[in-house]
Coordinates of C-alpha atoms in Angstrom, one line a residue:
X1 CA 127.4 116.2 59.3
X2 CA 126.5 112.9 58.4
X3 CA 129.9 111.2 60.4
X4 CA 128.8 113.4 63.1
X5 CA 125.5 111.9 63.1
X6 CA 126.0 108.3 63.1
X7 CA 128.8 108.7 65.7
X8 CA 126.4 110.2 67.8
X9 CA 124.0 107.7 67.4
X10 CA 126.3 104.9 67.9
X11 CA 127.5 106.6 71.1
X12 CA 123.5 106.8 72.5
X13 CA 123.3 103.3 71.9
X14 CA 126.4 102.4 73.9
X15 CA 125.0 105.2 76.7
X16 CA 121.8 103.6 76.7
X17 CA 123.0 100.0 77.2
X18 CA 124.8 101.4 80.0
X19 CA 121.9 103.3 81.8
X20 CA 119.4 99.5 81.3
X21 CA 122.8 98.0 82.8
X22 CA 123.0 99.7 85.9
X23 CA 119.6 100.2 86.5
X24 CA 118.9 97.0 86.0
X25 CA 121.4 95.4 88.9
X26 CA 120.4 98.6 91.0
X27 CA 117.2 97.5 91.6
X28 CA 117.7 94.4 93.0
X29 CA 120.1 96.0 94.9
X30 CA 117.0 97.7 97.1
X31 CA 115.2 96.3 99.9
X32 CA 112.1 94.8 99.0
X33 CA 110.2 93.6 96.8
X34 CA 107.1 94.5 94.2
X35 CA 104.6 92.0 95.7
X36 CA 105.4 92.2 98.8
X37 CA 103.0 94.5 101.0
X38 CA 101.4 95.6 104.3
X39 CA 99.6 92.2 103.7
X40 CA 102.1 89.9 102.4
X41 CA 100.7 87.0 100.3
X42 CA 102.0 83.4 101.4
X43 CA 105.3 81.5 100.9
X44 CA 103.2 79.5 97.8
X45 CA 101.4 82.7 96.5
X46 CA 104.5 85.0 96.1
X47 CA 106.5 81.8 94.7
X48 CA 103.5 81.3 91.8
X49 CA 104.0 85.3 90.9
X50 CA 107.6 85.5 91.1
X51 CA 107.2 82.4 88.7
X52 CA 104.9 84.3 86.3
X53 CA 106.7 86.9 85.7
X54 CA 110.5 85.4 85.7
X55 CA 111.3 87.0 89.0
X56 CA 112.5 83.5 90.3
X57 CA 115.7 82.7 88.0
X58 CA 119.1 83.9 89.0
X59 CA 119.9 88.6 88.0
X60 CA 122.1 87.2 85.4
X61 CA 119.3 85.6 83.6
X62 CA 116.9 88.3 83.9
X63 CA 119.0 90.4 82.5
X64 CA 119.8 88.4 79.3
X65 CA 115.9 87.7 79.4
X66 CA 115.1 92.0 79.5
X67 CA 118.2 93.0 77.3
X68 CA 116.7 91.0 74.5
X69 CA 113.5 92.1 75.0
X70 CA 114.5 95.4 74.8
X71 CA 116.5 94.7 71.5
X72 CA 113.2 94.1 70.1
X73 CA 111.5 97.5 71.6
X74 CA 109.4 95.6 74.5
X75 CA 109.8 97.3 77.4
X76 CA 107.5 94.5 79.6
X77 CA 104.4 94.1 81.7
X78 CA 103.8 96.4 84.6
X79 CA 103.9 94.7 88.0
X80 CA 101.6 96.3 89.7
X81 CA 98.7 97.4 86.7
X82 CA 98.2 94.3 85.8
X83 CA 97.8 93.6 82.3
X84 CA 99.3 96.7 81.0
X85 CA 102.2 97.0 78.3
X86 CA 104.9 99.5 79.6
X87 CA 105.3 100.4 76.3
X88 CA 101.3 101.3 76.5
X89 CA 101.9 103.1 79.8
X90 CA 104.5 105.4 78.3
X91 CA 102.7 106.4 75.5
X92 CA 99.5 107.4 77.8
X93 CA 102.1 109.7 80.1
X94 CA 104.6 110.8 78.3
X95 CA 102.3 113.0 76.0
X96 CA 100.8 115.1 79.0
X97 CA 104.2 115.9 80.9
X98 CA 105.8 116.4 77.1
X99 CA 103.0 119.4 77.2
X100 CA 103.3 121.0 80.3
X101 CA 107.6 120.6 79.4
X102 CA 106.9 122.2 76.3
X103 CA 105.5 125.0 77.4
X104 CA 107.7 125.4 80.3
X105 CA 110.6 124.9 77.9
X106 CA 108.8 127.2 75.5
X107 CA 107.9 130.3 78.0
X108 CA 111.7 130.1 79.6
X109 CA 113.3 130.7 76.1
X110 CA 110.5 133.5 74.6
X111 CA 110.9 135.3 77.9
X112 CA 114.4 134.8 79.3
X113 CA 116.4 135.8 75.9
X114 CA 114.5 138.8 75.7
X115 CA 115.0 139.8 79.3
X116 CA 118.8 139.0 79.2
X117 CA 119.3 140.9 75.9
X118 CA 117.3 144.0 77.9
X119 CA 119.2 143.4 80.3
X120 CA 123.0 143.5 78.4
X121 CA 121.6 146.5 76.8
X122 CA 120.8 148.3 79.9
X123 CA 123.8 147.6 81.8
X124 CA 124.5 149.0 85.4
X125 CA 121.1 151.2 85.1
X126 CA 117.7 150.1 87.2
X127 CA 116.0 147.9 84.8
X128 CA 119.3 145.6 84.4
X129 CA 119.3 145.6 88.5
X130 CA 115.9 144.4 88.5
X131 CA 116.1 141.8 86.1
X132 CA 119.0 140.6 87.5
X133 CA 118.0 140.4 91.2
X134 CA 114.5 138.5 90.0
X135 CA 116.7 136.0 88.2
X136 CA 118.6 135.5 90.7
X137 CA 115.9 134.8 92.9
X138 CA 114.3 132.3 90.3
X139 CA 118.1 130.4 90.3
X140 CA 117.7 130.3 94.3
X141 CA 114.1 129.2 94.7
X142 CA 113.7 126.0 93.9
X143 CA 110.3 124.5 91.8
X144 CA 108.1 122.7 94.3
X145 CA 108.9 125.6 96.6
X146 CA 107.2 128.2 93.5
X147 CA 104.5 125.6 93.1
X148 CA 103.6 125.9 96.5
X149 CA 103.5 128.9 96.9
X150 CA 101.2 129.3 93.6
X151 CA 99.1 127.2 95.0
X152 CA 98.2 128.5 98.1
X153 CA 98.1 132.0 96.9
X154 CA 96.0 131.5 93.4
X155 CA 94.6 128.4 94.3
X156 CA 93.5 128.2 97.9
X157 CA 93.4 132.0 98.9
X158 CA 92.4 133.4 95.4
X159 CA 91.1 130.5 93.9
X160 CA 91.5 131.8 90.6
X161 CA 93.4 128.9 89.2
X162 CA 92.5 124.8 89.6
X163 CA 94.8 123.3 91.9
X164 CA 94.6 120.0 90.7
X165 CA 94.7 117.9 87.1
X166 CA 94.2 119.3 83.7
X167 CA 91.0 120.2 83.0
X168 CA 91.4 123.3 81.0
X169 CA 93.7 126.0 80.0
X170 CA 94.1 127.5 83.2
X171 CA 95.1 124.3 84.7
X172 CA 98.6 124.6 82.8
X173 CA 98.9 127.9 84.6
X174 CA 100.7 127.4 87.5
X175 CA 102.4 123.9 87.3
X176 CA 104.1 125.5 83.7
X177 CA 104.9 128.8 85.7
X178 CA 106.4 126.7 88.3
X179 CA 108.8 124.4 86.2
X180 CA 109.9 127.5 84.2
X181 CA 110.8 129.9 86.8
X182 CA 114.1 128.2 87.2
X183 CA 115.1 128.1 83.9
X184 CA 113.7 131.4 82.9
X185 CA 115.8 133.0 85.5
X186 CA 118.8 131.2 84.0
X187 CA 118.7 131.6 80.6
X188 CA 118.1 135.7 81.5
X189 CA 121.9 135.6 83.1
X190 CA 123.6 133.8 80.6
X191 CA 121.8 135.8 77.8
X192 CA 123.0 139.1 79.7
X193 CA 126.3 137.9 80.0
X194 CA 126.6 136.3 76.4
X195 CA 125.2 140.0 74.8
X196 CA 127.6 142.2 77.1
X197 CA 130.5 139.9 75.3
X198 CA 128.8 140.4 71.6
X199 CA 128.3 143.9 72.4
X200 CA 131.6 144.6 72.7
X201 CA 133.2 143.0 69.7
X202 CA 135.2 145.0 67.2
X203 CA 131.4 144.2 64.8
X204 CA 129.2 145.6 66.6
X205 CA 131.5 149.1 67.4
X206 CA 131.3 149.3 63.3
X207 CA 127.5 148.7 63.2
X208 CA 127.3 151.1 66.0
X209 CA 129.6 153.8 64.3
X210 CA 127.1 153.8 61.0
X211 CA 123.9 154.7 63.2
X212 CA 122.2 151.8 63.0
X213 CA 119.3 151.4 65.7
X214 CA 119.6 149.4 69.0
X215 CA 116.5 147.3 68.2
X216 CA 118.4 146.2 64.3
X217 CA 122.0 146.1 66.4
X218 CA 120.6 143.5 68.5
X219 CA 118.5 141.4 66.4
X220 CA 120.5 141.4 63.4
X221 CA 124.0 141.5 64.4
X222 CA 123.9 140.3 67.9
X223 CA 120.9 138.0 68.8
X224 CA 122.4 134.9 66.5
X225 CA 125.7 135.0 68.4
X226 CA 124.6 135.8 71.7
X227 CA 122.3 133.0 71.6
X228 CA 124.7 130.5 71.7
X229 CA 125.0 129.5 74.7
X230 CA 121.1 129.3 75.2
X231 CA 120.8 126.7 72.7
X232 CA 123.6 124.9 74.4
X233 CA 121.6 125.1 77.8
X234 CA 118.8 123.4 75.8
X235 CA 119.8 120.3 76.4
X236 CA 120.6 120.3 79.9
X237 CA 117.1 122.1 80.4
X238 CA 115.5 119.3 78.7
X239 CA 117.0 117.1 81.3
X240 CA 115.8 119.5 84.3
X241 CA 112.1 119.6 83.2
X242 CA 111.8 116.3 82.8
X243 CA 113.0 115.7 86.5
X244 CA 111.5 118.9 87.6
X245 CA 108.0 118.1 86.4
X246 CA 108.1 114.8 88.3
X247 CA 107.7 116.9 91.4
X248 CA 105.3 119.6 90.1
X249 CA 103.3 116.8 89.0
X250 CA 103.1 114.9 91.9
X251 CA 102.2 118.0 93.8
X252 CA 99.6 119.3 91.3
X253 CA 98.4 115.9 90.6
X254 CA 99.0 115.5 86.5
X255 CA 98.6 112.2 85.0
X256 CA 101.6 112.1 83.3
X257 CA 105.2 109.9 82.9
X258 CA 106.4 111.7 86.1
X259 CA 103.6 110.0 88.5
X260 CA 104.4 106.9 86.5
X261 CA 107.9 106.9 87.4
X262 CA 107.4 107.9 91.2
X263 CA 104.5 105.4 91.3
X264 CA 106.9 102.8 90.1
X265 CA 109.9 103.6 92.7
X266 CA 107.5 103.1 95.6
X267 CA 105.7 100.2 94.4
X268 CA 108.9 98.3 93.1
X269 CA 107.1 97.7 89.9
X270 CA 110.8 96.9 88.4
X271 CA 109.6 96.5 84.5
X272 CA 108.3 100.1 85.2
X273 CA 111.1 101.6 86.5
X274 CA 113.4 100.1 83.8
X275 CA 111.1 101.3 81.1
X276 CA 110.4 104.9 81.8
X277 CA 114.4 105.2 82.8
X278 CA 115.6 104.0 79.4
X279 CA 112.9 106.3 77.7
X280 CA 113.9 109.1 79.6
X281 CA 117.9 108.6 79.0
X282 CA 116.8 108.3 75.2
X283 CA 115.0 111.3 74.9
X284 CA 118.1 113.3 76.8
X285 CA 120.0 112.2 74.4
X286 CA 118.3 112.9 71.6
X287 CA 117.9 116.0 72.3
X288 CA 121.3 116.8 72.9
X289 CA 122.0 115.5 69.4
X290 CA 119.4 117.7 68.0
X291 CA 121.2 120.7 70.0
X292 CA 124.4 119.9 68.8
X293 CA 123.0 120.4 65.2
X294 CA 120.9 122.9 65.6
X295 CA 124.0 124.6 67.3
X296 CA 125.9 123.6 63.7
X297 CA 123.1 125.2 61.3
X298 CA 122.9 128.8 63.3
X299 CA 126.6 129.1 63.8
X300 CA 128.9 127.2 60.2
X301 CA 132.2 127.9 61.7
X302 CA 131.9 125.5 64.1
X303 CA 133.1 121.9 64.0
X304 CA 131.2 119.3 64.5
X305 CA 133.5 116.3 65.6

């Protein structure tokens, strides 16, 4: 476990370097620039801030300049808010869109393994139908299309729920209901599938032969094998939230990493862009390592390599 561990770690690092790297040179690879606006600021004026904030020397250079920066853990100034750390900037975002993740992440798992284990259990009869054409509805529709739809029907034609910010419980309603729909529906079909192959292992005939009960058949014998592949989707789903909810938070207006990030596209704010990219990339991969353990601890026959 512990070999596994460093060679994973060593391996983000390398992924990392190579995610600043081609971010980096793709930047300046797009049109524009971060100062440069419907009013554009004179020849001297956009000399003295290209100046200021190293934007004058040769890409080569810059990039020495931010790799060693980033050795040390600072991710720069923003452009465009001026005065503010990146660094600072992440750590004000990233907490609110880690919330509304979590529980999207949180609600897909508690109710998609149960409905895909309901489902496995009830095969070929109406309930499994049901669930089955919902999910696959939820795979086919995709987020901002469910947030929009929330919206207009709880927000503006109900107005049961706020449509904008979080400024209470119910303002996590719809944007978490949103993010998760997708994932919820996909984590129901592969739990189906994954429990209709448990099921029918040589095990399970045995546990079904002494009596036992469909409720201790699937949540002592089967559940811990048939989840599997969910917690192998876990990492992936990370990845998807975290790009979903820049969407849902644009359209429901959340001040969190997701705005950042589209803000800083838009608004070239290139210290920005680089910063919340190589945050993002680390946490992915993280989380993939913590997966790939987790995966380890539930399941001891497997390898880790």
């Amino acid at each position: 476990m512990g070999k596994f561990i460093i060679k994973r770690v060593l391996s983000a690092i390398v992924t990392i370097f190579l995610v600043a790297t081609i971010t980096f040179f793709l930047m300046f690879l797009v049109p524009g620039g971060p100062f440069l606006s419907e009013k554009a600021p004179s020849a001297e004026t956009l000399a003295a801030l290209e100046a200021k904030y190293g934007l004058d020397q040769p890409v080569p250079v810059q990039y020495v300049n931010y790799m060693e920066r980033l050795i040390h853990g600072d991710l720069g100034t923003s452009l465009k808010k001026r005065g503010l750390e990146v660094n600072d900037i992440i750590a004000t975002g990233f907490p609110v869109s880690a919330k509304v993740g979590g529980i999207a992440i949180a609600g897909a798992v508690l109710i998609g393994v149960p409905l895909g284990s309901v489902a496995a259990l009830n095969r070929g009869k109406p309930l499994d139908n049901i669930i089955m054409v919902v999910a696959t509805c939820g795979i086919a529709v995709p987020s901002f299309v469910m947030a929009t739809v929330l919206m207009v029907t709880f927000g503006v034609q109900l107005g049961w729920l706020p449509t904008m910010g979080l400024s209470g419980p119910l303002s996590y309603i719809m944007p978490c209901i949103a993010l998760a729909f997708y994932p919820t529906a996909y984590i129901s079909r592969l739990m189906r599938s994954s429990m209709l192959d448990v099921l029918g292992q040589d095990y399970m005939r045995t546990a079904r032969a002494k009596g036992l009960s469909q409720f201790v058949m699937l949540f002592k014998h089967a559940l811990r094998n048939a989840i599997l592949p969910v917690i192998t989707y876990l990492g992936p789903l990370l990845a998807y939230t975290l790009t979903g909810s820049f969407v849902i938070e644009k359209i429901f207006t959340i001040p969190g990493l997701g705005s950042e990030f589209i803000g800083s596209i838009t608004s070239r704010d290139y210290p920005l862009i680089m910063g919340t990219t190589i945050f993002l990339a680390f946490l992915i991969i993280m989380m993939n390592v913590i997966v790939d353990i987790v995966y380890k601890l539930i399941d001891p026959r497997i390898k880790l390599k």
